[in-house]
mmCIF file of C-alpha atoms and ligand atoms in Angstrom:
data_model
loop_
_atom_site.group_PDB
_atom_site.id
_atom_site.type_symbol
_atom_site.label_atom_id
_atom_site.label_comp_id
_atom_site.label_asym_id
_atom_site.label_seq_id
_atom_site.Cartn_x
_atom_site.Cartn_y
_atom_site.Cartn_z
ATOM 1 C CA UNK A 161 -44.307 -63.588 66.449
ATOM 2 C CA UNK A 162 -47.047 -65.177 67.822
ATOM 3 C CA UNK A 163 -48.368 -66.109 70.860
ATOM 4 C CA UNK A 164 -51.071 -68.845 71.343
ATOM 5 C CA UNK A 165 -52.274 -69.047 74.669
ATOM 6 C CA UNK A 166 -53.405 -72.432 76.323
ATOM 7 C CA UNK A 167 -57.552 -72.739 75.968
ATOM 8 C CA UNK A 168 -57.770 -72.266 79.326
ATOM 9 C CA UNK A 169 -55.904 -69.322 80.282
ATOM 10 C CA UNK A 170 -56.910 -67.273 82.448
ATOM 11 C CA UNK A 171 -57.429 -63.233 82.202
ATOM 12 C CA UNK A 172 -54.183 -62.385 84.636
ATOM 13 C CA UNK A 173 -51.948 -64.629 82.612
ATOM 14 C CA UNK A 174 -52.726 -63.222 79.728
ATOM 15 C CA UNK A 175 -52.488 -60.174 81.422
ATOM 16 C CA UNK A 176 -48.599 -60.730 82.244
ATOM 17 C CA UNK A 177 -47.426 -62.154 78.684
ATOM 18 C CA UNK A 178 -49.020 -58.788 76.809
ATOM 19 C CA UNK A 179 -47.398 -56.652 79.673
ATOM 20 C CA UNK A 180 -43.959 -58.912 78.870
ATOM 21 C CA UNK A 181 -44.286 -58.135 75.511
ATOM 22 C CA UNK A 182 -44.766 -54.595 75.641
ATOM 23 C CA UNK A 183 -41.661 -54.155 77.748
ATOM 24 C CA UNK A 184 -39.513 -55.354 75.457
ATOM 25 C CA UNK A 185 -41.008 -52.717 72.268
ATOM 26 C CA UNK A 186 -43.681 -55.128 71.112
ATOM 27 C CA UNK A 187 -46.863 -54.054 69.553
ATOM 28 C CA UNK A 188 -49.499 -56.358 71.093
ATOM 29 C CA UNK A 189 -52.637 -57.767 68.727
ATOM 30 C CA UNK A 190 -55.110 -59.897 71.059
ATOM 31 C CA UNK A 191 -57.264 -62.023 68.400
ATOM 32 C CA UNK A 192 -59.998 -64.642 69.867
ATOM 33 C CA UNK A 193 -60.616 -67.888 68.337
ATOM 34 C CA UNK A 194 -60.843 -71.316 69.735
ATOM 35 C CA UNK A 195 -58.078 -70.162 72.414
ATOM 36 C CA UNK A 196 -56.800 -66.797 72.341
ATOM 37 C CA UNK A 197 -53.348 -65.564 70.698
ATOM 38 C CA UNK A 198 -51.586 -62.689 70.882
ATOM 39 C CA UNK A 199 -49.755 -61.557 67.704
ATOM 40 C CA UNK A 200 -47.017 -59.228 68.457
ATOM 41 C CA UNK A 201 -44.819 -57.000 65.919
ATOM 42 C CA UNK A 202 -41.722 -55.051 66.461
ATOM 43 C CA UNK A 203 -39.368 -55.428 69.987
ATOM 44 C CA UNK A 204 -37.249 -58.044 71.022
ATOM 45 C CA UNK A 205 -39.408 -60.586 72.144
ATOM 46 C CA UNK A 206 -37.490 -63.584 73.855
ATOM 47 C CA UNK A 207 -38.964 -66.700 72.533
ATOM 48 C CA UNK A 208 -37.725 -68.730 75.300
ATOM 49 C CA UNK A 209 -38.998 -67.202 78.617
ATOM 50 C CA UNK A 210 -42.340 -66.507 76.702
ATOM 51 C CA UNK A 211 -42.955 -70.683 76.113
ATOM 52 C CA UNK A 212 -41.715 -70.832 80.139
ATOM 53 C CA UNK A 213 -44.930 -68.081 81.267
ATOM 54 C CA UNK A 214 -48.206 -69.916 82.579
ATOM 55 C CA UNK A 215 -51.339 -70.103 80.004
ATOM 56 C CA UNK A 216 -48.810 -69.842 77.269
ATOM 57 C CA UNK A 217 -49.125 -73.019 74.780
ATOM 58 C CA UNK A 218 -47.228 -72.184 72.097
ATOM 59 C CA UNK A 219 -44.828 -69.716 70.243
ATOM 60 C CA UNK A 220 -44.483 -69.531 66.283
ATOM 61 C CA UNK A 221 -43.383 -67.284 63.824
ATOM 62 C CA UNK A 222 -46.153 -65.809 61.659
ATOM 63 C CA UNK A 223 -46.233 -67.874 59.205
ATOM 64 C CA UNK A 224 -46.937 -70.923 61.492
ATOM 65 C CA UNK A 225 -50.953 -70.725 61.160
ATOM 66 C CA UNK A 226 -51.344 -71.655 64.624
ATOM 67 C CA UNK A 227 -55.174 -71.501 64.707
ATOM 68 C CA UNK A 228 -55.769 -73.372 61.696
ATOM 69 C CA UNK A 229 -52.956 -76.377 63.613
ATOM 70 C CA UNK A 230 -54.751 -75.664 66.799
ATOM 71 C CA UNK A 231 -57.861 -76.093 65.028
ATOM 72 C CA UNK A 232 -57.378 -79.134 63.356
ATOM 73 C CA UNK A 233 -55.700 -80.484 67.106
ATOM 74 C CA UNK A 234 -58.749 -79.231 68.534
ATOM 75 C CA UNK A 235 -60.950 -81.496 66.186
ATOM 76 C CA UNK A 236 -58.866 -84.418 66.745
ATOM 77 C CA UNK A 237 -58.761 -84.512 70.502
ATOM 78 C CA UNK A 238 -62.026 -86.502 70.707
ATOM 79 C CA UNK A 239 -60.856 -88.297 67.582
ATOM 80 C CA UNK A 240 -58.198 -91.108 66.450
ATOM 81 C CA UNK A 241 -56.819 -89.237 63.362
ATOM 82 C CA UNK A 242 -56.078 -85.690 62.834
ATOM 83 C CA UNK A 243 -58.167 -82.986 61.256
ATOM 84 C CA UNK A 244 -60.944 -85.234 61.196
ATOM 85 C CA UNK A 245 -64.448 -83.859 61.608
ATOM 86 C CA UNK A 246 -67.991 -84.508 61.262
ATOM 87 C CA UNK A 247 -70.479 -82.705 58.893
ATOM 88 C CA UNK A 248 -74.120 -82.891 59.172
ATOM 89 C CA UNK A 249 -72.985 -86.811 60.240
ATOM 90 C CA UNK A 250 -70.570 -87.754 57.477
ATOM 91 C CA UNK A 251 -67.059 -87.779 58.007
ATOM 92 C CA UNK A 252 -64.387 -85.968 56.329
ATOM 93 C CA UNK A 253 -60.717 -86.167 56.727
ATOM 94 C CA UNK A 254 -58.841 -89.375 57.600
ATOM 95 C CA UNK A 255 -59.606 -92.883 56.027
ATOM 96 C CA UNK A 256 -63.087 -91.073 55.091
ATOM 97 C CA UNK A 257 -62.587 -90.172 51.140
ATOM 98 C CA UNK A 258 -65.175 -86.792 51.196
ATOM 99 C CA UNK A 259 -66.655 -86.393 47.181
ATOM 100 C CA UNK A 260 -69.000 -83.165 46.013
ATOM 101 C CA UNK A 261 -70.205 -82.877 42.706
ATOM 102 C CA UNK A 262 -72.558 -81.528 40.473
ATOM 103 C CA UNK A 263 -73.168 -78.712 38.122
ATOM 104 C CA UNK A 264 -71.042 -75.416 38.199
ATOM 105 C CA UNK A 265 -74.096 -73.201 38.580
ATOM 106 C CA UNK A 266 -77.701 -74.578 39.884
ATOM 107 C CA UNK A 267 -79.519 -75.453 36.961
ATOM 108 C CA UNK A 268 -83.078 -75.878 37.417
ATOM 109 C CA UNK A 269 -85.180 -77.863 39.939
ATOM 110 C CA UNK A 270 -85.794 -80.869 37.696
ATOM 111 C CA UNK A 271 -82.401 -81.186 36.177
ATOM 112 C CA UNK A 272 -80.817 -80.522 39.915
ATOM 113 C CA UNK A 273 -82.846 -83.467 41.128
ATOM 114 C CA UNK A 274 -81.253 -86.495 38.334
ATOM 115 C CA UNK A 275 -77.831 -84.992 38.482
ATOM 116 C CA UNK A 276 -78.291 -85.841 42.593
ATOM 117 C CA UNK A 277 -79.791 -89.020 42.088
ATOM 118 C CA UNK A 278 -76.771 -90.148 39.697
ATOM 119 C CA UNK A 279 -74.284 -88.709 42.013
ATOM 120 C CA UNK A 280 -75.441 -90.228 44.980
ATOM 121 C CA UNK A 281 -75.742 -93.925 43.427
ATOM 122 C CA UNK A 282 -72.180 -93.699 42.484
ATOM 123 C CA UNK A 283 -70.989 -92.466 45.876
ATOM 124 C CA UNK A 284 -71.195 -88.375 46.415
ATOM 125 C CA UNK A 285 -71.593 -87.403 49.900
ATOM 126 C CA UNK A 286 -72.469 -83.499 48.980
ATOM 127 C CA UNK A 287 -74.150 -81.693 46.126
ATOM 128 C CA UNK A 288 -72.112 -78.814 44.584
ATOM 129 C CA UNK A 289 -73.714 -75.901 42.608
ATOM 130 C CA UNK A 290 -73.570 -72.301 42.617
ATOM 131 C CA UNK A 291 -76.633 -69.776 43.357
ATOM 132 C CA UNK A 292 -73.793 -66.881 43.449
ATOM 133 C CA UNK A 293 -71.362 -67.298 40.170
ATOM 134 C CA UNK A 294 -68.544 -65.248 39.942
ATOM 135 C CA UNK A 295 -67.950 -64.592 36.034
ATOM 136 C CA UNK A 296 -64.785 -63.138 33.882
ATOM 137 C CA UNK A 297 -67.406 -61.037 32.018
ATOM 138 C CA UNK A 298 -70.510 -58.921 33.926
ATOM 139 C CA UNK A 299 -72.589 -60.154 31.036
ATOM 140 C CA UNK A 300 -72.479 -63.884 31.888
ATOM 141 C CA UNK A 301 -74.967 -65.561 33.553
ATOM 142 C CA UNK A 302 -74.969 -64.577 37.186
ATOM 143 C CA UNK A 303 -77.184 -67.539 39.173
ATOM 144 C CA UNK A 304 -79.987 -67.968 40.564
ATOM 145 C CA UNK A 305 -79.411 -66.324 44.152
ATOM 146 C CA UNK A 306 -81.873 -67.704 46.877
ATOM 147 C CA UNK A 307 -83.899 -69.487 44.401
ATOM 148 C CA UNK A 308 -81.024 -71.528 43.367
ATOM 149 C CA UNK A 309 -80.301 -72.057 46.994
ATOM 150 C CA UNK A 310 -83.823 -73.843 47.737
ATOM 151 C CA UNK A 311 -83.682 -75.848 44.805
ATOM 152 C CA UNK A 312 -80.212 -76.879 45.664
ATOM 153 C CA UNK A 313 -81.597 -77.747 49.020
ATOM 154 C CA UNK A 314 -84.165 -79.822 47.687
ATOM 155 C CA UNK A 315 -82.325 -81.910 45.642
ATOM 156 C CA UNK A 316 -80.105 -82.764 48.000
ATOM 157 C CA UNK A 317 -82.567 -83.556 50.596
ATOM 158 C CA UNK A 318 -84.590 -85.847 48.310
ATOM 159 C CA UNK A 319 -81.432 -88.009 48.260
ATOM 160 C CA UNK A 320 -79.101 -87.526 51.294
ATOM 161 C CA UNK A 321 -76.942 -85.064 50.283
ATOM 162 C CA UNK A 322 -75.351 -82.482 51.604
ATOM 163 C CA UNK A 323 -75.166 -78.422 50.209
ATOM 164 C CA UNK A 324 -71.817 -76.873 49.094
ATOM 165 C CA UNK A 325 -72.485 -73.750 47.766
ATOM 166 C CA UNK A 326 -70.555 -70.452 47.421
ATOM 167 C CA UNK A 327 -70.827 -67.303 48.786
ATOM 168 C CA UNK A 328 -69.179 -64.597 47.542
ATOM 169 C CA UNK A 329 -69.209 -61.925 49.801
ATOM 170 C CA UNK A 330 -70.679 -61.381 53.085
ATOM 171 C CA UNK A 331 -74.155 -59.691 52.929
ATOM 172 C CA UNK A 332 -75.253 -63.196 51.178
ATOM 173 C CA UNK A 333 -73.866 -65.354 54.268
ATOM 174 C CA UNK A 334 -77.441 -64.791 56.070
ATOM 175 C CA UNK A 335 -78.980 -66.349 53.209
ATOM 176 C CA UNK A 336 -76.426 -69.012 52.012
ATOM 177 C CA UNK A 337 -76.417 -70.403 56.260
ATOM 178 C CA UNK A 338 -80.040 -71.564 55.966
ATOM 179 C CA UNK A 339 -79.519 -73.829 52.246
ATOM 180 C CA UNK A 340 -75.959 -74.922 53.378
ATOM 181 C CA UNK A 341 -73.617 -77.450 55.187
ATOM 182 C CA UNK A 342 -70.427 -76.154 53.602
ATOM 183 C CA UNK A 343 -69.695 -72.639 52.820
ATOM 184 C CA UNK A 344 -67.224 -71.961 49.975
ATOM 185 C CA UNK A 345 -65.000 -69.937 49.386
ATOM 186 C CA UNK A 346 -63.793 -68.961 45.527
ATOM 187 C CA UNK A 347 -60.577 -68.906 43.915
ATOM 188 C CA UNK A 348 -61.291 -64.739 43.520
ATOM 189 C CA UNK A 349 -61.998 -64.542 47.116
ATOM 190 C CA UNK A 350 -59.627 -66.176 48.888
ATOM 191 C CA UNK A 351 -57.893 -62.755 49.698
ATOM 192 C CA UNK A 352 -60.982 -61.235 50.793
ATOM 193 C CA UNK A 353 -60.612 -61.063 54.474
ATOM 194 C CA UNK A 354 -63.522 -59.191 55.430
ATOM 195 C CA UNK A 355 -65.843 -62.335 54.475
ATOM 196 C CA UNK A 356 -63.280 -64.730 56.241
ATOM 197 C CA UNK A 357 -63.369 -62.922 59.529
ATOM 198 C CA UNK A 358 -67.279 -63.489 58.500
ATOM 199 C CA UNK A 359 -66.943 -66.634 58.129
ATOM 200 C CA UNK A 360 -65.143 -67.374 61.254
ATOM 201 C CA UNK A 361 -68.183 -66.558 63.115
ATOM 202 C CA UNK A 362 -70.619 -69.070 61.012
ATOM 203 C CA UNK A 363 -71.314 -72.631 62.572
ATOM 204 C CA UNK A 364 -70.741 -74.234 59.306
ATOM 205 C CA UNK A 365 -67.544 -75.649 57.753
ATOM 206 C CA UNK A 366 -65.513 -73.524 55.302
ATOM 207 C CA UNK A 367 -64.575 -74.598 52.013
ATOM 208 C CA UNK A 368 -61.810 -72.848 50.968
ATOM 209 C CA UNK A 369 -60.446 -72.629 47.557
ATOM 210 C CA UNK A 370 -57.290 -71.403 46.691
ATOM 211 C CA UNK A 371 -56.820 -68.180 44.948
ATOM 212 C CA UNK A 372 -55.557 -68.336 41.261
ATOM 213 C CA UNK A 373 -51.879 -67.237 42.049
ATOM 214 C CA UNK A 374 -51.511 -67.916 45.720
ATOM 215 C CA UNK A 375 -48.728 -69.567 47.371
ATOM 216 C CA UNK A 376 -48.951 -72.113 49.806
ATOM 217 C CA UNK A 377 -48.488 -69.939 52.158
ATOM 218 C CA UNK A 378 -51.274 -67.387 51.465
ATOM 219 C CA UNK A 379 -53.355 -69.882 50.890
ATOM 220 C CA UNK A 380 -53.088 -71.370 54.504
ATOM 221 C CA UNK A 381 -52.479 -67.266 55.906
ATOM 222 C CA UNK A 382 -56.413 -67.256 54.248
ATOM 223 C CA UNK A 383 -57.184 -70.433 56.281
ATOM 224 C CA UNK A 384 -55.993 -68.516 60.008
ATOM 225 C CA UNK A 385 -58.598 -65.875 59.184
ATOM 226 C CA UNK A 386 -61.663 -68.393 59.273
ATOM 227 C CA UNK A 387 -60.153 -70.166 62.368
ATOM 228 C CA UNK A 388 -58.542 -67.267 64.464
ATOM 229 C CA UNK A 389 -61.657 -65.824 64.288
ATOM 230 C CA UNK A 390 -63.824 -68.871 65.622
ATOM 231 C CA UNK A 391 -64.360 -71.430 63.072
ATOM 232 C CA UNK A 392 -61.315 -74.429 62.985
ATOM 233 C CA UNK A 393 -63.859 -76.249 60.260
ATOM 234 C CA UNK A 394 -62.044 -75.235 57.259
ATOM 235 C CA UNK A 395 -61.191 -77.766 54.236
ATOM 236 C CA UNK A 396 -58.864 -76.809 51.584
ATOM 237 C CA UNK A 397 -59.577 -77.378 48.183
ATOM 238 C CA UNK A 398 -56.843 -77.278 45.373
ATOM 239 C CA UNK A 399 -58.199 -76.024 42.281
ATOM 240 C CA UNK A 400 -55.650 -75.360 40.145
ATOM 241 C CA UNK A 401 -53.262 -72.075 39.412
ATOM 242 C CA UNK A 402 -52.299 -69.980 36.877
ATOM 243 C CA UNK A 403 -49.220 -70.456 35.231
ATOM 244 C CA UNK A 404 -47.195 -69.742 31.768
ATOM 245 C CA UNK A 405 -49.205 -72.889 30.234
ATOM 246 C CA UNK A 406 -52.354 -71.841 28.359
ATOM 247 C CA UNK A 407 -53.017 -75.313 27.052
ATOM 248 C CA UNK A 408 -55.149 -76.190 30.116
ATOM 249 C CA UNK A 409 -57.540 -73.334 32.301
ATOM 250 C CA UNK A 410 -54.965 -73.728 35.323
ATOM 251 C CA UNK A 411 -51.867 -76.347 36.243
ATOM 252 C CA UNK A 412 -53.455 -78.758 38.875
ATOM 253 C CA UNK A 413 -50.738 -78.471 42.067
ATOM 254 C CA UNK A 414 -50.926 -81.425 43.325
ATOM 255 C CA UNK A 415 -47.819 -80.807 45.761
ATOM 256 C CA UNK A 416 -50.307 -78.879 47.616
ATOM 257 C CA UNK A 417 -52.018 -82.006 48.811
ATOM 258 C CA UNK A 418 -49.301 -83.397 51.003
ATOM 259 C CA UNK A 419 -47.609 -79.603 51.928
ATOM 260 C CA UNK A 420 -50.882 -78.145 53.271
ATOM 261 C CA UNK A 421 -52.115 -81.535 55.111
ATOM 262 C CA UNK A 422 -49.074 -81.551 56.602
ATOM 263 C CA UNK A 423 -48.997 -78.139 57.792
ATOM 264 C CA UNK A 424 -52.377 -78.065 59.088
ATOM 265 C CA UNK A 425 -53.784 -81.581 59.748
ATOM 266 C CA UNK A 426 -56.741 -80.448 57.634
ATOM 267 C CA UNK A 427 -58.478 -82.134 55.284
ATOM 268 C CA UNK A 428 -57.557 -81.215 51.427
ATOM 269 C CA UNK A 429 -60.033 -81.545 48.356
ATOM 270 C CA UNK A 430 -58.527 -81.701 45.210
ATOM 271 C CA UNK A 431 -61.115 -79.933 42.147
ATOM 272 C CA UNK A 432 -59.850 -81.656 38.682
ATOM 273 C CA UNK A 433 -62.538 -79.677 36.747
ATOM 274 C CA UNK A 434 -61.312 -76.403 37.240
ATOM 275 C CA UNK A 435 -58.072 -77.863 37.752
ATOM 276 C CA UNK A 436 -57.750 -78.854 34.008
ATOM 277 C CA UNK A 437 -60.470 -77.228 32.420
ATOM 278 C CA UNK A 438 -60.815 -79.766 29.775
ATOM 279 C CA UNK A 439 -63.319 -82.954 30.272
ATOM 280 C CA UNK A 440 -61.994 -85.414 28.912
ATOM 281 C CA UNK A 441 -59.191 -85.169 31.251
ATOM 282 C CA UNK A 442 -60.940 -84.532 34.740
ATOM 283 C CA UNK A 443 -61.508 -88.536 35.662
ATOM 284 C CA UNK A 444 -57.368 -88.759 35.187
ATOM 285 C CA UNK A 445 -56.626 -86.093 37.235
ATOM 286 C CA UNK A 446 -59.140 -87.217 40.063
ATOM 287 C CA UNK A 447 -57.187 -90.481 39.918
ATOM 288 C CA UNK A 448 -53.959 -89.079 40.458
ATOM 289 C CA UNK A 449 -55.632 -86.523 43.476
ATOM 290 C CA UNK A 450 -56.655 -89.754 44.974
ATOM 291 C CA UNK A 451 -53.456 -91.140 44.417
ATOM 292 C CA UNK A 452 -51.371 -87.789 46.063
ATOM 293 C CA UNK A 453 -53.369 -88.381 49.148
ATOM 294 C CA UNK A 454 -56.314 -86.195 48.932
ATOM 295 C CA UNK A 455 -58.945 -86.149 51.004
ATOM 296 C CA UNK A 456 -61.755 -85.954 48.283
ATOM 297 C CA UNK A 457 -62.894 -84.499 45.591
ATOM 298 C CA UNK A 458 -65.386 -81.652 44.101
ATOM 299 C CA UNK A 459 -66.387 -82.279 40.790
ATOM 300 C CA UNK A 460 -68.369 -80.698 38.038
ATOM 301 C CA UNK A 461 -70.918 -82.975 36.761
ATOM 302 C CA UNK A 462 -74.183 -82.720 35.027
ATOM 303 C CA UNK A 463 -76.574 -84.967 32.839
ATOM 304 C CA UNK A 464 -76.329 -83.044 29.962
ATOM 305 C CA UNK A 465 -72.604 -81.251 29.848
ATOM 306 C CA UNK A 466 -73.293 -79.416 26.829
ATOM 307 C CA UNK A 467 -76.337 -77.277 28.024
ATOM 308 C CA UNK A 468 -74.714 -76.416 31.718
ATOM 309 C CA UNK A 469 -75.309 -72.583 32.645
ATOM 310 C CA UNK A 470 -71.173 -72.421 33.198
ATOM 311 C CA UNK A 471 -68.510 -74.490 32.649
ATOM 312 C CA UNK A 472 -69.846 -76.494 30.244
ATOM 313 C CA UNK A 473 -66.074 -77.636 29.272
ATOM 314 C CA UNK A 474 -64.603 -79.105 32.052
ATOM 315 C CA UNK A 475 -68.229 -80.666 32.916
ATOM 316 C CA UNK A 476 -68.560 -84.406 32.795
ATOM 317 C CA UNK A 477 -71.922 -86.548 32.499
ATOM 318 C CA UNK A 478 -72.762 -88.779 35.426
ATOM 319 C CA UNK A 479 -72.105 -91.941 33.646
ATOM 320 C CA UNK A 480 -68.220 -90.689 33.450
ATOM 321 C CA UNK A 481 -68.962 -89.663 37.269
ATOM 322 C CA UNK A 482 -70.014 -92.511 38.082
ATOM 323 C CA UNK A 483 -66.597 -94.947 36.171
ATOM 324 C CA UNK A 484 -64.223 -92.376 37.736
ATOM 325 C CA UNK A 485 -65.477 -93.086 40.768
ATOM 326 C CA UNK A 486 -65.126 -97.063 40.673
ATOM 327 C CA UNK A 487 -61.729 -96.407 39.198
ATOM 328 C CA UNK A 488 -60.980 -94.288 42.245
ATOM 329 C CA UNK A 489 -61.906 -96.399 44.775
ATOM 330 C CA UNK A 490 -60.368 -99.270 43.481
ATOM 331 C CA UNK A 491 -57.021 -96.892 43.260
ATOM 332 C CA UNK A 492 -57.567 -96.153 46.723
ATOM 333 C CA UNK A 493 -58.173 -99.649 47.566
ATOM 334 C CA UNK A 494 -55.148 -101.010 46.257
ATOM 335 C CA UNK A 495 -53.305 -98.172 47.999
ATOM 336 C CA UNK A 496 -55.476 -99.426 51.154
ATOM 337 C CA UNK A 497 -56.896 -95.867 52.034
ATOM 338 C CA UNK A 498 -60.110 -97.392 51.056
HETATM 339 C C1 LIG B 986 -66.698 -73.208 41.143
HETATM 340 O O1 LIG B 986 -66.440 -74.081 42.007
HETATM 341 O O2 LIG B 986 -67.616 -73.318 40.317
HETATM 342 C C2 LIG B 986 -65.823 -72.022 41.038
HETATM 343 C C3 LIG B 986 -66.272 -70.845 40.630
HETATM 344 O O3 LIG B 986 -64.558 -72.309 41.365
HETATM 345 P P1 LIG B 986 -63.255 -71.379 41.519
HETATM 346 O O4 LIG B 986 -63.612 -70.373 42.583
HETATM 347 O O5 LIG B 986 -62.213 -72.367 41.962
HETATM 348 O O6 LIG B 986 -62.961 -70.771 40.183
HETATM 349 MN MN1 LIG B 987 -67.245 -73.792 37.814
#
């Protein structure tokens, strides 16, 4: 069970619900996040007169999530629409349709600055690359590191983008802070709960992907770390999971779309590259993300698809950015979340 206790709580009433607790055989967790919660395992807690004690805002089972709700209630109070929050200026969440792309791995400088060009003149808020690329095989090509990072930066600075970029475990999270306005989080690291209680502590929004084979529920369990342990920023991005098909790279869940929105209030990306794995397919897909509900979109795009560092596949050029995002906003249009 758990306990979340009203922002403004004060030390004595917290105080008297852990002492409650204890009395009846619970073992008492105090975590500290936007407001404080107490998780509590074991005993016979009584639901009822715990909801009735002063400072106490809510009571939930574990599974609830109740920093990542409180978070995205937290973002909305100052707001009209829930889970809505500002990055760097630009909007993401609610009527505001949030779209990163660009190549899987930074490329270099020159080819970093047209692929940000194109994506910006057909509507990209954010440039996506990686510095830090996790590979199947240790013999692939890594990334660039910091180097990548600054010519990420610069690209996206030269035409009013913002950085996502990856980080994939915590000793690079000093590094990625100064290149980035989102911090992501991989498919392989979504379990790895050391860098989320990390990244609870950053000022910048959390990008998190969901792990290969995690349910719903991990997947927003994952989300609770970040924001329990400060940071109620985090967007979900659905990126695809493995199952018994090996005709496509991963089968695109697009249930997850309405399920974790409506769980959290937070804003969902949908990633049709990885997704699908296969080009030609990834405008179709980004349709039907925009057509589930999504909140945006992070795309794999480059000028050249063949000669990408990584995912050269699932990679589209940015004149096939550029159609599927007409086709997208007319879709959303004429579903009048445009
Ligand atoms: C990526 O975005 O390039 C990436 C590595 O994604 P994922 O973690 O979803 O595999
Ligand atoms: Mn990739």
């Amino acid at each position: 069970m758990i306990v979340v206790m009203q922002a403004d709580a004060s030390e004595a009433e917290l105080t008297d619900v852990v002492a409650a607790l204890a009395a009846v055989g619970c073992r008492v967790t105090r975590h500290e996040g936007p407001s404080t919660t107490l998780a509590a395992a074991g005993g016979a807690a009584d639901r009822e007169r715990l909801v009735d004690m002063p400072g106490v805002a809510a009571v939930r089972d574990d599974a609830a999530a109740p920093h990542a709700t409180a978070g995205a209630r937290a973002a909305s109070t100052s707001r009209a629409t829930a889970g809505v929050f500002e990055i760097a200026g630009r909007p993401i969440g609610g009527d505001a349709f949030f779209v990163a792309a660009g190549p899987c791995s930074v490329e270099d400088p020159e080819t970093m600055d047209i692929v940000a060009r194109e994506v910006r003149a057909a509507g990209a808020v954010a440039l996506r690359a990686g510095a830090w690329k996790p590979r199947s095989s240790p013999y692939s090509f890594p990334g660039f590191g910091e180097a990548g990072l600054i010519a990420l930066r610069r690209a996206a600075d030269a035409h009013g983008l913002l950085v996502v970029s990856e980080v994939m475990d915590a000793t690079q999270l000093a590094i990625a802070v100064r290149y980035c306005d989102i911090l992501q989080v991989g498919a392989r690291n979504m379990y790895n709960t050391p860098l989320l209680r990390e990244l609870g502590r950053a000022r910048k929004p959390v990008l998190l992907k969901r792990g290969l084979s995690a349910t719903i529920d991990e997947w927003v369990q994952a989300a609770e770390y970040v924001a329990s342990s400060g940071n109620p920023r985090v967007i979900f991005c659905e990126r695809g999971i493995r199952t018994f098909e090996p005709a496509t790279r991963n089968t695109l869940d697009l249930n997850a779309v309405p399920l974790v929105r409506a769980r959290t209030g937070l804003p969902v990306l949908v990633d049709p590259s990885h997704g699908i794995g296969l080009r030609e397919h990834v405008p179709a897909l980004a349709r039907a993300a925009a057509a589930v509900g999504a909140d945006g979109l992070l795309v794999e795009v480059h000028v050249r698809p063949d000669d990408a560092l990584s995912d050269a596949s699932q990679t589209i050029d940015t004149a096939t950015f550029a159609r599927m995002m007409r086709d997208v906003a007319a879709l959303r249009g004429a579903l009048a979340r445009g």
